[in-house]
Amino acid sequence: VSLKPIVQGMLEHVMERSDNNDDGALSDAIPALQEVDPRPFALAVTTIDGEQYCAGDSDVSFTIQSISKPFVYALALESIGSAEVLNHVDVEPSGDAFSELSLMPETGRPFNPMINAGAIAAHALVPGDTEERVDHILDLFSRLAGRRLTMNSQIYRSEREHADRNLGIAHMLRARGVIESDPESVVDGYIQQCSIEVTARDLSMMSATLANGGLHPVSGERILSPAVVRQTMSVMLSCGMYDIAGDWITRIGVPAKSGISGGVTGALPGQLGITAFSPRLGPNGSSVRGFRVFYELSQELSLHLLDAAPATDDIVIHSREGQDANGKPWRVLQVLGAITFPGAERILRELSDLSDEFTELSPENARLVVDLSSTLRINPIGRQLLAEAVRRIAEQASRVIILDPAGLLDRLDKAAFGRAELHRRRDTVPKHKAVTVHEPTLELRPEGHEE
Ligand code: GLN
């Protein structure tokens, strides 16, 4: 039974609700965009492991326009580092329209890389001359999309002939020392960047790579580093939707970027890349149906970032009593899932209660296993708190063993655990359903250990 139609049907259903909405108009910012077909409507969703659900006209090409901005920003960050990029472009929402000739009064830098001023500056930060920059950009976009992309020369030429505003911005940037390169060639490269053709399917794959922390969902290639992705998605969240960024985040809650050709793409960390496409724009320069369909999808699939399950839901802690083959009592604390700060804090409370029980036992009968064999991951603060907890308990107990077959705690110095013993032996992992711990726990003992 193929169950893909279940999810596919949800997408189609969501699209149907906006199907008859013909509000808005084609962009008048670029003459050639007035000529495009206003009818295509697409919704594409890509999971972080590369499954795609495409509805409507997901294979219709359109120029990427401003949706190129977050990806070129990521390329600049990757190429010259965050500190240097921040010396040229800030990360503050402007509340302005995308084409505003504006700089932050305090810093003299563009507000953010999502409006044209910041995007043109970010383009200029990509190393090389105009041709090399465009090559880099086309290459990056193609790797993200998973196929070779090309440029739409007709729309490029049309925008190039009507580039006064962007040229004005670039001259302002050079006058203020934000860019050093020739404004004409920077704008030429920037317009080429905006003319790269993509489909909704492509863009959802590109965004899914962001959602996946920079690892390509299909090839598994590391294309961007996690820190770069985090910074890029942060500015998408705060500035990606220009002067409707506030409305977008409160109602839809997905870091996103729109473009004047009618695309909107969103990246939901650890979950999905999502793209909608419909060329008719509202007064703010974003797709009318795109907004609508993102809203419906966010509602329908509960995608709002702030509706995310609390991190404590990622963890299950089982506390059990057991005994070894010699009939000696052990306490076993098994941790399933992921340990981040909130989970670690709960483990500490659990361990406190558990070690209180030790005081009722004779010290030589106070034995504890912390079983991490079903723990998926642990972050640095989780590691630190767990090590400190077992170190303190080990001072009071007869034995404390941490079972860590995956080596989640390897990065910590052995000394951090004090008297607690770290074991990696996979064959000694107690079974999940075993409430009473027999042989396996006994086998945990290092060879030659004296009780
Ligand atoms: N190429 C367009 C410009 O720079 C992109 C604008 C947009 O999509 N918001 O004006």
GROMACS .gro file of N, CA, C and O in nm, residues 123-124 126-137 181 185-186 189 192:
model
   76
  123HIS      N    1   2.628   4.018  -0.198
  123HIS     CA    2   2.676   3.968  -0.327
  123HIS      C    3   2.822   4.008  -0.349
  123HIS      O    4   2.905   3.927  -0.390
  124ALA      N    5   2.851   4.135  -0.318
  124ALA     CA    6   2.986   4.188  -0.339
  124ALA      C    7   3.088   4.122  -0.246
  124ALA      O    8   3.209   4.129  -0.271
  126VAL      N    9   3.104   3.802  -0.189
  126VAL     CA   10   3.145   3.671  -0.244
  126VAL      C   11   3.275   3.695  -0.320
  126VAL      O   12   3.284   3.784  -0.404
  127PRO      N   13   3.380   3.619  -0.288
  127PRO     CA   14   3.511   3.645  -0.350
  127PRO      C   15   3.510   3.630  -0.502
  127PRO      O   16   3.433   3.551  -0.558
  128GLY      N   17   3.595   3.709  -0.568
  128GLY     CA   18   3.613   3.696  -0.713
  128GLY      C   19   3.562   3.818  -0.788
  128GLY      O   20   3.507   3.911  -0.728
  129ASP      N   21   3.580   3.816  -0.921
  129ASP     CA   22   3.521   3.922  -1.003
  129ASP      C   23   3.376   3.882  -1.036
  129ASP      O   24   3.329   3.777  -0.990
  130THR      N   25   3.309   3.965  -1.114
  130THR     CA   26   3.166   3.942  -1.138
  130THR      C   27   3.139   3.800  -1.188
  130THR      O   28   3.052   3.730  -1.137
  131GLU      N   29   3.219   3.759  -1.288
  131GLU     CA   30   3.195   3.629  -1.348
  131GLU      C   31   3.216   3.516  -1.246
  131GLU      O   32   3.136   3.421  -1.237
  132GLU      N   33   3.325   3.530  -1.170
  132GLU     CA   34   3.355   3.426  -1.070
  132GLU      C   35   3.247   3.420  -0.961
  132GLU      O   36   3.207   3.312  -0.917
  133ARG      N   37   3.200   3.537  -0.920
  133ARG     CA   38   3.094   3.541  -0.819
  133ARG      C   39   2.970   3.468  -0.868
  133ARG      O   40   2.912   3.384  -0.799
  134VAL      N   41   2.929   3.503  -0.990
  134VAL     CA   42   2.808   3.443  -1.045
  134VAL      C   43   2.827   3.292  -1.061
  134VAL      O   44   2.736   3.214  -1.031
  135ASP      N   45   2.948   3.252  -1.103
  135ASP     CA   46   2.977   3.107  -1.113
  135ASP      C   47   2.962   3.038  -0.979
  135ASP      O   48   2.901   2.932  -0.968
  136HIS      N   49   3.022   3.101  -0.875
  136HIS     CA   50   3.011   3.046  -0.739
  136HIS      C   51   2.866   3.028  -0.698
  136HIS      O   52   2.826   2.928  -0.641
  137ILE      N   53   2.788   3.133  -0.726
  137ILE     CA   54   2.648   3.136  -0.683
  137ILE      C   55   2.567   3.030  -0.757
  137ILE      O   56   2.494   2.952  -0.697
  181SER      N   57   3.393   4.724  -0.476
  181SER     CA   58   3.390   4.696  -0.620
  181SER      C   59   3.308   4.800  -0.695
  181SER      O   60   3.228   4.874  -0.637
  185SER      N   61   2.924   4.669  -1.199
  185SER     CA   62   2.944   4.525  -1.215
  185SER      C   63   2.884   4.447  -1.098
  185SER      O   64   2.839   4.333  -1.116
  186VAL      N   65   2.881   4.508  -0.979
  186VAL     CA   66   2.817   4.440  -0.866
  186VAL      C   67   2.668   4.421  -0.895
  186VAL      O   68   2.612   4.313  -0.876
  189GLY      N   69   2.610   4.152  -1.154
  189GLY     CA   70   2.619   4.018  -1.095
  189GLY      C   71   2.498   3.985  -1.009
  189GLY      O   72   2.444   3.874  -1.014
  192GLN      N   73   2.214   3.897  -1.229
  192GLN     CA   74   2.230   3.759  -1.280
  192GLN      C   75   2.187   3.658  -1.173
  192GLN      O   76   2.119   3.560  -1.202
   0.00000   0.00000   0.00000
